[in-house]
mmCIF file of C-alpha atoms in Angstrom:
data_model
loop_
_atom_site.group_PDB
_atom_site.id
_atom_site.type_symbol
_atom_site.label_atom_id
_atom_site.label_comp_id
_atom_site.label_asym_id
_atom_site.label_seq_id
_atom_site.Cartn_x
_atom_site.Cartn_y
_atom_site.Cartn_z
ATOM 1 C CA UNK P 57 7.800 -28.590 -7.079
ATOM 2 C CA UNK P 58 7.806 -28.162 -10.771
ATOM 3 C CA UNK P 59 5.942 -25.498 -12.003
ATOM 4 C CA UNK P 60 4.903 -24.347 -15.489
ATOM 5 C CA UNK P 61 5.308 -20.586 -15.247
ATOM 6 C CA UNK P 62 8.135 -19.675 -12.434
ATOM 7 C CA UNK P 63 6.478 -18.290 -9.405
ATOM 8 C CA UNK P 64 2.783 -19.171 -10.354
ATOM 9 C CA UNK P 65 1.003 -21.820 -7.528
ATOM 10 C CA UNK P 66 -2.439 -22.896 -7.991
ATOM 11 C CA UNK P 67 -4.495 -21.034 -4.610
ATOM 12 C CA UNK P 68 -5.403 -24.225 -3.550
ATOM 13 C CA UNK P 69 -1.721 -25.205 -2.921
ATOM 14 C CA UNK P 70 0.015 -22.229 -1.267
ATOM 15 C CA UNK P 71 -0.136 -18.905 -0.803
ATOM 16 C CA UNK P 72 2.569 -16.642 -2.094
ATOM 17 C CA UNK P 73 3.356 -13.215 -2.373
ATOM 18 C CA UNK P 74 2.942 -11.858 -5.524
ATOM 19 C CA UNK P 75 3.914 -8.299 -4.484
ATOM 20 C CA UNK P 76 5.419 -6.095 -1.454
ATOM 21 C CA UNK P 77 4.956 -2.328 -0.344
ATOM 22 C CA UNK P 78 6.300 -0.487 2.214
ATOM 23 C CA UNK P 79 4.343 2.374 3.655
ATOM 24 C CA UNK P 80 5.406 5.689 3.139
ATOM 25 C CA UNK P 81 6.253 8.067 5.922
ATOM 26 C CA UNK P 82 2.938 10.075 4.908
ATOM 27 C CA UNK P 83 0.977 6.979 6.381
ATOM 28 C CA UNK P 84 1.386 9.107 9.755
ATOM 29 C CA UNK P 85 0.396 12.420 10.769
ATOM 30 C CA UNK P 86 3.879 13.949 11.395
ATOM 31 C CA UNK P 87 4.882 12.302 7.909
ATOM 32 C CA UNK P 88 1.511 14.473 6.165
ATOM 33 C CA UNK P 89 2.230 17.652 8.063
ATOM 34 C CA UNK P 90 6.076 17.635 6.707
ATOM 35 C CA UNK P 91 4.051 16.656 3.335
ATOM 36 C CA UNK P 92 2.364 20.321 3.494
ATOM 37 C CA UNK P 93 5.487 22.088 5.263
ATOM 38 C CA UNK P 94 7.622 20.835 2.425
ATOM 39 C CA UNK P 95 5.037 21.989 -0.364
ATOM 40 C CA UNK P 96 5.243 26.012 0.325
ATOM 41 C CA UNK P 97 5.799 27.181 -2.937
ATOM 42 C CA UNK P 98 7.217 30.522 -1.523
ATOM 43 C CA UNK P 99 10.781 32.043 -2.759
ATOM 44 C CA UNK P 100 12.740 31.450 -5.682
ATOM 45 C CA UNK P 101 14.228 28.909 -7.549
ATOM 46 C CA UNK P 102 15.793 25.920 -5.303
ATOM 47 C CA UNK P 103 15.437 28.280 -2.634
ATOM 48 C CA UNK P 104 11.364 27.842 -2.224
ATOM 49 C CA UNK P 105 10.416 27.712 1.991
ATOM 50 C CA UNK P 106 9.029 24.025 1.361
ATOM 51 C CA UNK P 107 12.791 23.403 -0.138
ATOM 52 C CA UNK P 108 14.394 25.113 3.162
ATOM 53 C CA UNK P 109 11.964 23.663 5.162
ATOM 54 C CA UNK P 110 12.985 19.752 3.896
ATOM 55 C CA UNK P 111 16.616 20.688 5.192
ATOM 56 C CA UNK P 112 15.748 22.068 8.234
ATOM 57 C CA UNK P 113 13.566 19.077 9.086
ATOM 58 C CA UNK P 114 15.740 16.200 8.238
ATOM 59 C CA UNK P 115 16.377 14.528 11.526
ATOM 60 C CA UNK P 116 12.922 14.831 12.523
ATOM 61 C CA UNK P 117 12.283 12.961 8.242
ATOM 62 C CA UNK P 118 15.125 10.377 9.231
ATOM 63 C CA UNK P 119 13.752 9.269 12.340
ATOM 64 C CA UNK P 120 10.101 8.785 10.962
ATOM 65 C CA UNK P 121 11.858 6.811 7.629
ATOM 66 C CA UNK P 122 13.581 4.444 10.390
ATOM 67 C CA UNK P 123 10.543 4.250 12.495
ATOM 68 C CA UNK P 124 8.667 2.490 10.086
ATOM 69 C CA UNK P 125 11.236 0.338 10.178
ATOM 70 C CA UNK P 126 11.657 -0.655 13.607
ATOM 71 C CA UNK P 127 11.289 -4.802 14.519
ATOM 72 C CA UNK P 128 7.729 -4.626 16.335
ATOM 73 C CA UNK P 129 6.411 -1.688 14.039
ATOM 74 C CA UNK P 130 7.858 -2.157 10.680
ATOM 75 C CA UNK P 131 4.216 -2.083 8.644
ATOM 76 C CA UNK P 132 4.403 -3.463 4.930
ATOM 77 C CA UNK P 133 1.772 -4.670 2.773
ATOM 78 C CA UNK P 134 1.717 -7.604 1.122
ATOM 79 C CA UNK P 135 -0.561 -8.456 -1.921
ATOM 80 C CA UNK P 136 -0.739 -12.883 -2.283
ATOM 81 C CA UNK P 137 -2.595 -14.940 -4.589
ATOM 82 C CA UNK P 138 -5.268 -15.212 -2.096
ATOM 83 C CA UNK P 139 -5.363 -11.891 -0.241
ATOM 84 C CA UNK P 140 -4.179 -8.319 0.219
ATOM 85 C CA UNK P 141 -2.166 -8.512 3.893
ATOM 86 C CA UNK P 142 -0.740 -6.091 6.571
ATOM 87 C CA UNK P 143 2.002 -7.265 7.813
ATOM 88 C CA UNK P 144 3.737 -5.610 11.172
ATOM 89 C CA UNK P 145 7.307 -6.393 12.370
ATOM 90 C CA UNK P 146 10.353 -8.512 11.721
ATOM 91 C CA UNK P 147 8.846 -11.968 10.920
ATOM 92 C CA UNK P 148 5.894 -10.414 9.075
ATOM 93 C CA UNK P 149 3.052 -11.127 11.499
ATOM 94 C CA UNK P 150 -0.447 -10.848 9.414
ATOM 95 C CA UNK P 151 -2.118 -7.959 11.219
ATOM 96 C CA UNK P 152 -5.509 -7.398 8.873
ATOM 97 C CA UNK P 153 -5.907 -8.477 5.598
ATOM 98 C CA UNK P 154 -8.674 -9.073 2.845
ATOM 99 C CA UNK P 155 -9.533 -11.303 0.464
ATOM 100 C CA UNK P 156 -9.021 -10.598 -3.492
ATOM 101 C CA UNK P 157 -12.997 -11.924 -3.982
ATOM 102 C CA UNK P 158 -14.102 -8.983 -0.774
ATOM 103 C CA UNK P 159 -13.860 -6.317 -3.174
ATOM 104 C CA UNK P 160 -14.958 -4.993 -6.697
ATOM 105 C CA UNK P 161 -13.107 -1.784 -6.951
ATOM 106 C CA UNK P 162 -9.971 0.193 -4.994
ATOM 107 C CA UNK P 163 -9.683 3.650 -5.294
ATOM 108 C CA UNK P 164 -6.735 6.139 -4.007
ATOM 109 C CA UNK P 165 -7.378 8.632 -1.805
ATOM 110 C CA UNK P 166 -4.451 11.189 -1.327
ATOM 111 C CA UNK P 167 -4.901 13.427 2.286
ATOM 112 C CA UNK P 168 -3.407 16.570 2.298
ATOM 113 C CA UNK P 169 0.856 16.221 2.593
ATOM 114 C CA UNK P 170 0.733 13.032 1.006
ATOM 115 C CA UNK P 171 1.346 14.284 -2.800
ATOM 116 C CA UNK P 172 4.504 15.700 -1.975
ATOM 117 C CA UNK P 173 5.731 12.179 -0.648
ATOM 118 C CA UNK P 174 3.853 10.571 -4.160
ATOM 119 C CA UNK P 175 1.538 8.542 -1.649
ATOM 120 C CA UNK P 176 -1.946 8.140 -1.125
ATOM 121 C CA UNK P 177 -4.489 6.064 0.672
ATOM 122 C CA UNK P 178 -6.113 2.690 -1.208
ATOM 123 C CA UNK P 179 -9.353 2.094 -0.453
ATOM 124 C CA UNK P 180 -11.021 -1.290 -1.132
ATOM 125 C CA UNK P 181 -14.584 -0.838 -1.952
ATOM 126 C CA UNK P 182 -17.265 -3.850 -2.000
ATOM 127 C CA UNK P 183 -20.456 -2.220 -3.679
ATOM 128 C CA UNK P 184 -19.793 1.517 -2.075
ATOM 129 C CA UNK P 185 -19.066 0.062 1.463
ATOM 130 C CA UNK P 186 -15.175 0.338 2.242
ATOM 131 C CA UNK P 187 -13.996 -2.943 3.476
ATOM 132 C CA UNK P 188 -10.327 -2.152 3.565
ATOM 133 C CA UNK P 189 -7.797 0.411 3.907
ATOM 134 C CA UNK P 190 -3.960 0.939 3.302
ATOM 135 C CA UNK P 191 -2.641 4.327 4.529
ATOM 136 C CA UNK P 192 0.246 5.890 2.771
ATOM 137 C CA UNK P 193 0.946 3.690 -0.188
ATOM 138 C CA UNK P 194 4.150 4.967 -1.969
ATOM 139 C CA UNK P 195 2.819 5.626 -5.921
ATOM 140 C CA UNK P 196 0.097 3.678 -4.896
ATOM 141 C CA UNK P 197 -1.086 3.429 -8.390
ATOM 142 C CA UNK P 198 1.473 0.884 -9.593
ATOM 143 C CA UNK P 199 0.387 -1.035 -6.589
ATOM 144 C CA UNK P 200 -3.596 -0.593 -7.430
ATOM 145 C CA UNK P 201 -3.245 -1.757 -10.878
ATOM 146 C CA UNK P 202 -1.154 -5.360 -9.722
ATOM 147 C CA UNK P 203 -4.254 -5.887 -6.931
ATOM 148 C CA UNK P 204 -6.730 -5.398 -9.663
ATOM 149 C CA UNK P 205 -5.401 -7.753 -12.273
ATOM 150 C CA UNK P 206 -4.768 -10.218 -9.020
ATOM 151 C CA UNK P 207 -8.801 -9.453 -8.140
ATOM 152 C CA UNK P 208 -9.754 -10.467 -11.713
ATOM 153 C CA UNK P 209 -7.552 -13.645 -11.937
ATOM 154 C CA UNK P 210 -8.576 -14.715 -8.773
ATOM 155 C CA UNK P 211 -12.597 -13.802 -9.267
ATOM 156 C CA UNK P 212 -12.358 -15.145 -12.857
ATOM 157 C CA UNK P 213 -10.620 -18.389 -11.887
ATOM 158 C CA UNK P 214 -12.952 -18.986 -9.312
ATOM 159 C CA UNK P 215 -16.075 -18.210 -11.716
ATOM 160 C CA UNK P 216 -15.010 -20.818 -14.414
ATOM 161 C CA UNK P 217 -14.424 -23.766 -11.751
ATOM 162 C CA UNK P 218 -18.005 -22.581 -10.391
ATOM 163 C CA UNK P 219 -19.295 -23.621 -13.886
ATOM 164 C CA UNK P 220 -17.160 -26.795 -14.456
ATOM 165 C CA UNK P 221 -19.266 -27.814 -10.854
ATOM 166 C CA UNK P 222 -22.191 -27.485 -12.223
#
């Protein structure tokens, strides 16, 4: 198919992905409480507790990274021209998703121990009712900003064919 701008497909044909993001390792609770074990500002210089604390736990870090990982849990999150997706293992299975035109704003939420891994929680908002959720996000503000600009193509695009209707 030939297409005027490489990667762009009309919604109507296909859906692509326009964007992919793993979870962090802060999306679970053992992930958060290394978060705040790793943030103890106690000591000096590179030798802060949070600092000693990071070597100390890194098999218990390793197998949580490789976790997420794993064929029938591997989570990632997958923003389309038509929807923001979870996706759980190997093939990429859709698990939950939303549509770009089911929200109006996404805000990011960081729980305690996620700011040490840069990660937070994006919540999709409709009005002030939440109608979505992605846990953990890794700098989830990169990722906010691409599903906002998708939102307003995809709300915007669908508003001026609306008026060509009628």
């Amino acid at each position: 198919m030939k297409r005027a701008i490489a990667g762009v497909v009309p919604r109507e044909v296909a859906e692509v992905p326009v964007m992919t993001v793993w979870p962090s390792i802060a999306a679970y609770p053992s992930g958060r409480f290394l978060g705040t074990l790793y943030n103890w500002r106690g000591g000096t210089y590179i030798f802060r507790l949070g600092n000693l604390l990071a070597l100390a736990s890194i098999p218990h870090a390793l197998a949580l990274y490789f976790y997420r990982i794993l064929p029938y849990v591997g989570t990632r999150y997958t923003l389309t021209n038509r929807r923001v997706v979870v996706q759980r293992g190997l093939m990429a299975m859709d698990d939950k998703s939303v549509d770009l035109d089911r929200f109006d704003r996404i805000e990011i939420q960081v729980q305690l121990g996620q700011e040490w891994f840069q990660a937070g929680d994006l919540v999709f908002f409709q009005e002030n009712t939440e109608t979505f959720r992605l846990d953990g996000v890794s700098r989830p503000e990169a990722f906010r900003q691409v599903c906002i600009k998708s939102h307003e193509a995809y709300v915007g695009l669908a508003n001026v064919l609306q008026q060509q209707v009628v």
